[in-house]
Amino acid sequence: MAEPGGPDDQKPQSDEARSAFSHPAGVGRSAPPSDDDHPTSEFALPSGVSPEPHGAAAGPGSGSASGSGSGSETIGSAFAPPRTYDPRNSPPAFTPAHGIPMVRLTKDAPWQDRMRTMLRMPVTDRPAPEPVQRHDESGPAVPRVLDLTLRIGELLLAGGEGAEDVEAAMFAVTRSYGLDRCEPTVTFTLLSISHQPSLVDDPVTASRTVRRRGTDYTRLAAVFQLIDDITTVEGEISLEEAYRRLAEIRRNRHPYPGWVLTLAAGGLAGAASVLVGGGPVVFLIAALGAMLGDRLAWLCAGRGLPEFYQFVVAAMPPAAMGVALTLTHWSDVRPSAVITGGLFALLPGRALVAGVQDGLTGYYITAAARLLEVMYFFIAIVAGVLLALYGGLQLGAELDPEARFITHDRPVVQILASMLLTLAFAILLQQERATVLAVTLNGGVAWVIYGAMARTGGLSPVAATAAAAGLVGLFGQLFSRYRYTSSLPFITAAIGPLLPGSATYFGLLGVAQNELDRGLASLSTAVATALAIAIGVNLGSEISRLFMRVPGAVGGANRRAAKRTRGF
């Protein structure tokens, strides 16, 4: 048994007294401890060194040692506050009790700009929602809000809106009804949205498939008006009222009957034939061929044939008209103008612009799907025209590929023809009557810019097309901001005069005549022109948003975009 005062009495009797820096058992000390000594840390001051007093600023475990001939040196713990620390004037280390100032977006800007700003901000920087529409004390009906959001997004996506604008609209609806932490996802045929109530609750996810697409810009404008009413505080739009208005929009009849659309297709083809040098006779023949192709396409649609075959059938009558004119040797009539005019009515300019816009804004899956759709439509047009051209060559028709070099300086006639083409295009897109005049003027301005740069200034046609398309996009954004609606009705029809119908026809003619080098070169020019149109429209829209920032936005809520990846 150990005697009192032996080595065992020096062991601590409690776990709380043990330290990692205390002497282990069996290790002797240099001097016997006195009654005031206790097991301590190795950071304690050595024997014979007195601490330098420095007031209340010194924390526990800190001190200073002074050596002979040397100044003072602070010795303390890494967790001790510095000497300059003042608890009364120090900034808060954690979230303060009064919270962090919320980032707000002004209500003066259109909801499109505010929600696009939200999309391009990091998730952690997005401000909390400010509910516009009131609900009961139990909170918003999450499944119904998500279903309404998906139905609105479906109409926008089916109408041709870009993926970013569809996501911005879905954001606007959910935030107006008070749902935070919502993430919409838009692809070419699928819409989904996820809402997470809190960090500990399971997310609620809903999706909807877009199976049918239709071009009706009147319906598109009505959906934008509904979203604008939901996001404003002037009137209360309950979920029942929003569903009722959405059902009315779905049941709404088209503003123009079928026979007006057929006449518009003929007017578009006739005006396009005048742009490439045709006269009154060419105008009538091109219009007749386009109307016949339109009726045949409607017949195929009624029989349930896919759109690919509808485009093949619609492209054949204008090409057959041009071949028939060549076989009759009608003087002062250009068959190439007839065929080119028919192609203008079929080129998928709307889908091309939407596809390139989605790619430039980072929605690559949707952009790839849209561009694949454009490629299928273009192949269908090529197949229809080539069938007619091959038939004409077998019958002895001599189509002149040098006709492209014949220039016709008729600026007044061509400006009027471009405006007529834009007007017919707007009717085919089922636009509101109130927007037809603005888009018609926008198309005339686009052709003036193109003619001044390409024909008078002698610049590259592709560069001139890009500049004119950029102006179309700029004016389209200005019109849409003025009317608080989508920019598509002011842009899509206005790019009609710039579509590469002539280059497409001569490329197909070169392929039909077994002159592949010349044909592929012309088709490459057509592709470059189409891309110039799409990029120019997007660039003009981005320039308008660049110089018209969201007014009054505070807290770093300016519009942001993705940074360059720098190769990794």
CSV table of C-alpha atoms in Angstrom, one decimal, residues 217-514:
chain,number,residue,atom,x,y,z
A,217,TYR,CA,-48.5,35.2,-80.9
A,218,THR,CA,-51.9,36.5,-79.9
A,219,ARG,CA,-52.1,33.7,-77.3
A,220,LEU,CA,-48.5,34.4,-76.3
A,221,ALA,CA,-49.3,38.0,-75.7
A,222,ALA,CA,-52.3,37.0,-73.5
A,223,VAL,CA,-50.1,34.8,-71.4
A,224,PHE,CA,-47.6,37.6,-70.9
A,225,GLN,CA,-50.5,39.9,-69.8
A,226,LEU,CA,-51.6,37.3,-67.3
A,227,ILE,CA,-48.1,37.0,-65.9
A,228,ASP,CA,-47.9,40.8,-65.7
A,229,ASP,CA,-51.1,41.0,-63.7
A,230,ILE,CA,-50.0,38.3,-61.3
A,231,THR,CA,-46.7,40.1,-60.6
A,232,THR,CA,-48.2,43.5,-60.0
A,233,VAL,CA,-49.8,44.7,-56.8
A,234,GLU,CA,-52.6,46.8,-58.3
A,235,GLY,CA,-55.1,43.9,-58.4
A,236,GLU,CA,-55.4,40.6,-56.6
A,237,ILE,CA,-55.3,37.5,-58.8
A,238,SER,CA,-56.3,34.4,-56.9
A,239,LEU,CA,-55.4,30.9,-58.0
A,240,GLU,CA,-59.0,30.4,-59.1
A,241,GLU,CA,-59.0,33.6,-61.2
A,242,ALA,CA,-55.6,32.7,-62.7
A,243,TYR,CA,-56.9,29.2,-63.7
A,244,ARG,CA,-60.0,30.7,-65.2
A,245,ARG,CA,-58.1,33.2,-67.4
A,246,LEU,CA,-55.7,30.5,-68.4
A,247,ALA,CA,-58.6,28.4,-69.6
A,248,GLU,CA,-59.9,31.3,-71.6
A,249,ILE,CA,-56.5,31.8,-73.3
A,250,ARG,CA,-56.5,28.1,-74.3
A,251,ARG,CA,-60.0,28.3,-75.7
A,252,ASN,CA,-59.3,31.6,-77.5
A,253,ARG,CA,-59.8,31.4,-81.3
A,254,HIS,CA,-57.1,32.4,-83.7
A,255,PRO,CA,-57.5,36.1,-84.8
A,256,TYR,CA,-57.3,35.2,-88.6
A,257,PRO,CA,-59.3,32.5,-90.4
A,258,GLY,CA,-57.7,29.8,-92.6
A,259,TRP,CA,-58.3,31.5,-95.9
A,260,VAL,CA,-56.6,34.7,-94.7
A,261,LEU,CA,-53.5,32.6,-93.7
A,262,THR,CA,-53.5,31.1,-97.2
A,263,LEU,CA,-53.6,34.5,-98.8
A,264,ALA,CA,-50.8,35.7,-96.5
A,265,ALA,CA,-48.6,32.7,-97.6
A,266,GLY,CA,-49.2,33.8,-101.2
A,267,GLY,CA,-48.5,37.4,-100.4
A,268,LEU,CA,-45.3,36.5,-98.6
A,269,ALA,CA,-44.0,34.4,-101.5
A,270,GLY,CA,-44.9,37.1,-104.1
A,271,ALA,CA,-43.2,39.8,-102.1
A,272,ALA,CA,-40.1,37.7,-101.7
A,273,SER,CA,-40.0,37.1,-105.5
A,274,VAL,CA,-40.1,40.9,-106.1
A,275,LEU,CA,-37.1,41.3,-103.7
A,276,VAL,CA,-35.0,39.1,-105.9
A,277,GLY,CA,-35.9,40.8,-109.1
A,278,GLY,CA,-39.4,39.5,-110.1
A,279,GLY,CA,-42.1,41.6,-111.7
A,280,PRO,CA,-46.0,41.5,-111.5
A,281,VAL,CA,-46.3,38.2,-113.4
A,282,VAL,CA,-43.7,36.6,-111.2
A,283,PHE,CA,-45.5,37.9,-108.1
A,284,LEU,CA,-48.8,36.3,-109.1
A,285,ILE,CA,-47.2,32.9,-110.1
A,286,ALA,CA,-45.1,32.7,-106.9
A,287,ALA,CA,-48.2,33.6,-104.9
A,288,LEU,CA,-50.2,30.9,-106.6
A,289,GLY,CA,-47.5,28.3,-106.0
A,290,ALA,CA,-47.2,29.1,-102.4
A,291,MET,CA,-51.0,29.0,-101.8
A,292,LEU,CA,-51.2,25.7,-103.5
A,293,GLY,CA,-48.4,24.3,-101.3
A,294,ASP,CA,-50.0,25.7,-98.2
A,295,ARG,CA,-53.3,24.0,-99.0
A,296,LEU,CA,-51.6,20.7,-99.7
A,297,ALA,CA,-49.7,21.0,-96.4
A,298,TRP,CA,-53.0,21.6,-94.5
A,299,LEU,CA,-54.4,18.5,-96.2
A,300,CYS,CA,-51.4,16.4,-95.1
A,301,ALA,CA,-51.8,17.7,-91.5
A,302,GLY,CA,-55.4,16.7,-91.5
A,303,ARG,CA,-54.4,13.2,-92.5
A,304,GLY,CA,-52.0,13.0,-89.6
A,305,LEU,CA,-48.7,13.1,-91.5
A,306,PRO,CA,-45.7,14.5,-89.6
A,307,GLU,CA,-44.4,18.0,-90.2
A,308,PHE,CA,-41.4,16.7,-92.2
A,309,TYR,CA,-43.7,15.4,-95.0
A,310,GLN,CA,-45.8,18.5,-94.8
A,311,PHE,CA,-42.7,20.6,-95.6
A,312,VAL,CA,-41.8,18.3,-98.5
A,313,VAL,CA,-45.3,18.6,-100.0
A,314,ALA,CA,-45.4,22.4,-99.5
A,315,ALA,CA,-42.0,22.9,-101.2
A,316,MET,CA,-42.9,21.1,-104.4
A,317,PRO,CA,-45.6,23.4,-106.0
A,318,PRO,CA,-43.4,26.6,-106.1
A,319,ALA,CA,-40.5,24.6,-107.6
A,320,ALA,CA,-42.8,23.0,-110.1
A,321,MET,CA,-44.1,26.4,-111.1
A,322,GLY,CA,-40.6,27.6,-111.8
A,323,VAL,CA,-39.8,24.5,-113.8
A,324,ALA,CA,-43.0,25.0,-115.9
A,325,LEU,CA,-42.0,28.5,-116.7
A,326,THR,CA,-38.7,27.3,-117.9
A,327,LEU,CA,-40.3,24.7,-120.2
A,328,THR,CA,-42.6,27.3,-121.7
A,329,HIS,CA,-39.7,29.7,-122.4
A,330,TRP,CA,-41.7,32.7,-121.2
A,331,SER,CA,-39.7,35.8,-121.9
A,332,ASP,CA,-39.1,38.4,-119.2
A,333,VAL,CA,-40.0,36.0,-116.5
A,334,ARG,CA,-37.4,34.6,-114.0
A,335,PRO,CA,-38.2,31.1,-112.8
A,336,SER,CA,-35.5,31.4,-110.2
A,337,ALA,CA,-37.5,34.3,-108.6
A,338,VAL,CA,-40.6,32.1,-108.4
A,339,ILE,CA,-38.8,29.3,-106.7
A,340,THR,CA,-37.0,31.6,-104.3
A,341,GLY,CA,-40.2,33.3,-103.3
A,342,GLY,CA,-41.8,29.9,-102.5
A,343,LEU,CA,-38.8,29.1,-100.3
A,344,PHE,CA,-39.1,32.3,-98.3
A,345,ALA,CA,-42.5,31.1,-97.1
A,346,LEU,CA,-41.1,27.8,-95.8
A,347,LEU,CA,-37.7,28.7,-94.2
A,348,PRO,CA,-38.0,28.1,-90.4
A,349,GLY,CA,-36.6,31.5,-89.3
A,350,ARG,CA,-38.5,31.5,-86.0
A,351,ALA,CA,-37.1,28.1,-84.8
A,352,LEU,CA,-33.6,29.1,-86.0
A,353,VAL,CA,-33.6,32.3,-84.0
A,354,ALA,CA,-35.0,30.6,-80.9
A,355,GLY,CA,-32.4,27.8,-81.2
A,356,VAL,CA,-29.4,30.1,-81.5
A,357,GLN,CA,-30.7,32.3,-78.7
A,358,ASP,CA,-31.0,29.3,-76.3
A,359,GLY,CA,-27.4,28.3,-77.2
A,360,LEU,CA,-26.1,31.8,-76.6
A,361,THR,CA,-27.8,32.0,-73.2
A,362,GLY,CA,-26.5,28.6,-72.0
A,363,TYR,CA,-29.4,26.3,-72.6
A,364,TYR,CA,-27.5,23.9,-74.7
A,365,ILE,CA,-29.8,20.9,-74.6
A,366,THR,CA,-32.8,22.9,-75.7
A,367,ALA,CA,-30.7,24.7,-78.3
A,368,ALA,CA,-29.5,21.4,-79.8
A,369,ALA,CA,-33.0,20.1,-80.0
A,370,ARG,CA,-34.3,23.3,-81.7
A,371,LEU,CA,-31.4,23.3,-84.2
A,372,LEU,CA,-32.0,19.6,-84.9
A,373,GLU,CA,-35.7,20.5,-85.7
A,374,VAL,CA,-34.5,23.3,-88.0
A,375,MET,CA,-32.2,20.8,-89.8
A,376,TYR,CA,-35.1,18.4,-90.3
A,377,PHE,CA,-37.3,21.1,-91.8
A,378,PHE,CA,-34.5,22.3,-94.0
A,379,ILE,CA,-33.9,18.7,-95.3
A,380,ALA,CA,-37.6,18.5,-96.0
A,381,ILE,CA,-37.5,21.7,-98.1
A,382,VAL,CA,-34.4,20.4,-99.9
A,383,ALA,CA,-36.1,17.1,-100.7
A,384,GLY,CA,-39.3,18.8,-102.0
A,385,VAL,CA,-37.4,21.3,-104.2
A,386,LEU,CA,-34.9,18.7,-105.5
A,387,LEU,CA,-37.8,16.3,-106.5
A,388,ALA,CA,-39.3,19.1,-108.7
A,389,LEU,CA,-35.9,20.1,-110.1
A,390,TYR,CA,-34.9,16.6,-111.0
A,391,GLY,CA,-38.2,16.1,-112.7
A,392,GLY,CA,-37.7,19.3,-114.7
A,393,LEU,CA,-34.2,18.3,-115.7
A,394,GLN,CA,-35.5,15.0,-117.0
A,395,LEU,CA,-38.1,16.9,-119.1
A,396,GLY,CA,-35.4,19.2,-120.6
A,397,ALA,CA,-35.8,22.3,-118.5
A,398,GLU,CA,-32.7,24.5,-118.6
A,399,LEU,CA,-32.4,26.5,-115.3
A,400,ASP,CA,-29.9,29.2,-115.4
A,401,PRO,CA,-27.6,29.3,-112.4
A,402,GLU,CA,-26.1,32.7,-113.5
A,403,ALA,CA,-29.4,34.5,-112.9
A,404,ARG,CA,-28.2,35.2,-109.4
A,405,PHE,CA,-25.7,37.8,-110.7
A,406,ILE,CA,-28.5,40.0,-112.3
A,407,THR,CA,-29.0,43.1,-110.1
A,408,HIS,CA,-32.0,45.2,-110.0
A,409,ASP,CA,-31.8,48.6,-108.4
A,410,ARG,CA,-35.4,49.4,-107.4
A,411,PRO,CA,-35.1,50.6,-103.9
A,412,VAL,CA,-38.6,52.0,-103.5
A,413,VAL,CA,-40.2,48.8,-104.9
A,414,GLN,CA,-38.1,46.6,-102.8
A,415,ILE,CA,-38.7,48.5,-99.6
A,416,LEU,CA,-42.5,48.2,-100.2
A,417,ALA,CA,-42.0,44.5,-101.0
A,418,SER,CA,-40.1,43.9,-97.8
A,419,MET,CA,-42.8,45.6,-95.8
A,420,LEU,CA,-45.5,43.5,-97.5
A,421,LEU,CA,-43.5,40.4,-96.8
A,422,THR,CA,-43.2,41.3,-93.1
A,423,LEU,CA,-46.9,42.0,-93.0
A,424,ALA,CA,-47.8,38.7,-94.5
A,425,PHE,CA,-45.3,36.9,-92.1
A,426,ALA,CA,-47.0,38.6,-89.1
A,427,ILE,CA,-50.4,37.4,-90.2
A,428,LEU,CA,-49.0,33.8,-90.5
A,429,LEU,CA,-47.7,34.1,-87.0
A,430,GLN,CA,-51.2,35.0,-85.7
A,431,GLN,CA,-50.0,38.3,-84.3
A,432,GLU,CA,-52.3,40.9,-82.6
A,433,ARG,CA,-53.6,43.5,-84.9
A,434,ALA,CA,-52.1,46.2,-82.6
A,435,THR,CA,-48.5,44.9,-83.3
A,436,VAL,CA,-48.7,44.4,-87.0
A,437,LEU,CA,-47.9,48.1,-87.9
A,438,ALA,CA,-44.9,48.2,-85.6
A,439,VAL,CA,-43.4,45.0,-86.9
A,440,THR,CA,-44.0,46.0,-90.5
A,441,LEU,CA,-42.1,49.2,-90.1
A,442,ASN,CA,-39.3,47.2,-88.3
A,443,GLY,CA,-39.0,44.9,-91.4
A,444,GLY,CA,-38.8,47.9,-93.7
A,445,VAL,CA,-36.0,49.4,-91.7
A,446,ALA,CA,-34.1,46.1,-91.7
A,447,TRP,CA,-34.2,45.9,-95.5
A,448,VAL,CA,-33.1,49.6,-95.8
A,449,ILE,CA,-30.1,48.8,-93.6
A,450,TYR,CA,-29.2,45.7,-95.5
A,451,GLY,CA,-29.6,47.4,-98.9
A,452,ALA,CA,-27.5,50.4,-97.8
A,453,MET,CA,-24.6,48.2,-96.5
A,454,ALA,CA,-24.7,45.3,-99.0
A,455,ARG,CA,-25.7,46.9,-102.3
A,456,THR,CA,-24.8,50.6,-101.9
A,457,GLY,CA,-21.8,50.2,-99.6
A,458,GLY,CA,-20.5,47.0,-101.2
A,459,LEU,CA,-20.0,45.2,-97.9
A,460,SER,CA,-20.3,41.5,-97.4
A,461,PRO,CA,-24.0,40.3,-97.5
A,462,VAL,CA,-23.5,38.2,-94.4
A,463,ALA,CA,-22.1,41.2,-92.4
A,464,ALA,CA,-24.9,43.4,-93.7
A,465,THR,CA,-27.5,40.8,-92.7
A,466,ALA,CA,-26.0,40.5,-89.2
A,467,ALA,CA,-26.1,44.3,-88.8
A,468,ALA,CA,-29.7,44.6,-90.0
A,469,ALA,CA,-30.8,41.7,-87.7
A,470,GLY,CA,-29.1,43.3,-84.8
A,471,LEU,CA,-31.1,46.5,-85.4
A,472,VAL,CA,-34.3,44.3,-85.6
A,473,GLY,CA,-33.5,42.8,-82.2
A,474,LEU,CA,-32.8,46.2,-80.7
A,475,PHE,CA,-36.0,47.7,-81.9
A,476,GLY,CA,-37.9,44.6,-80.9
A,477,GLN,CA,-36.7,44.8,-77.3
A,478,LEU,CA,-37.7,48.5,-77.2
A,479,PHE,CA,-41.2,47.7,-78.5
A,480,SER,CA,-41.6,44.9,-76.0
A,481,ARG,CA,-40.5,47.0,-73.0
A,482,TYR,CA,-42.9,49.7,-74.1
A,483,ARG,CA,-45.8,47.3,-74.2
A,484,TYR,CA,-44.7,44.9,-71.4
A,485,THR,CA,-45.0,41.9,-73.6
A,486,SER,CA,-42.8,39.3,-75.4
A,487,SER,CA,-40.3,40.5,-78.0
A,488,LEU,CA,-41.0,37.7,-80.5
A,489,PRO,CA,-44.0,39.4,-82.2
A,490,PHE,CA,-41.8,42.4,-83.0
A,491,ILE,CA,-38.7,40.4,-84.1
A,492,THR,CA,-39.7,37.2,-85.9
A,493,ALA,CA,-41.7,38.7,-88.8
A,494,ALA,CA,-39.2,41.5,-89.2
A,495,ILE,CA,-36.4,39.2,-90.1
A,496,GLY,CA,-38.4,37.7,-93.0
A,497,PRO,CA,-36.8,39.9,-95.7
A,498,LEU,CA,-33.4,38.8,-94.5
A,499,LEU,CA,-33.9,35.1,-94.9
A,500,PRO,CA,-31.5,33.3,-97.3
A,501,GLY,CA,-34.0,32.1,-99.8
A,502,SER,CA,-31.9,33.0,-102.9
A,503,ALA,CA,-28.7,31.3,-101.7
A,504,THR,CA,-30.7,28.2,-100.7
A,505,TYR,CA,-32.3,27.9,-104.1
A,506,PHE,CA,-29.1,28.3,-106.1
A,507,GLY,CA,-27.4,25.8,-103.7
A,508,LEU,CA,-30.1,23.3,-104.4
A,509,LEU,CA,-29.9,24.0,-108.2
A,510,GLY,CA,-26.1,23.3,-108.1
A,511,VAL,CA,-26.7,20.0,-106.4
A,512,ALA,CA,-29.5,19.1,-108.9
A,513,GLN,CA,-27.2,19.9,-111.8
A,514,ASN,CA,-24.4,17.7,-110.4
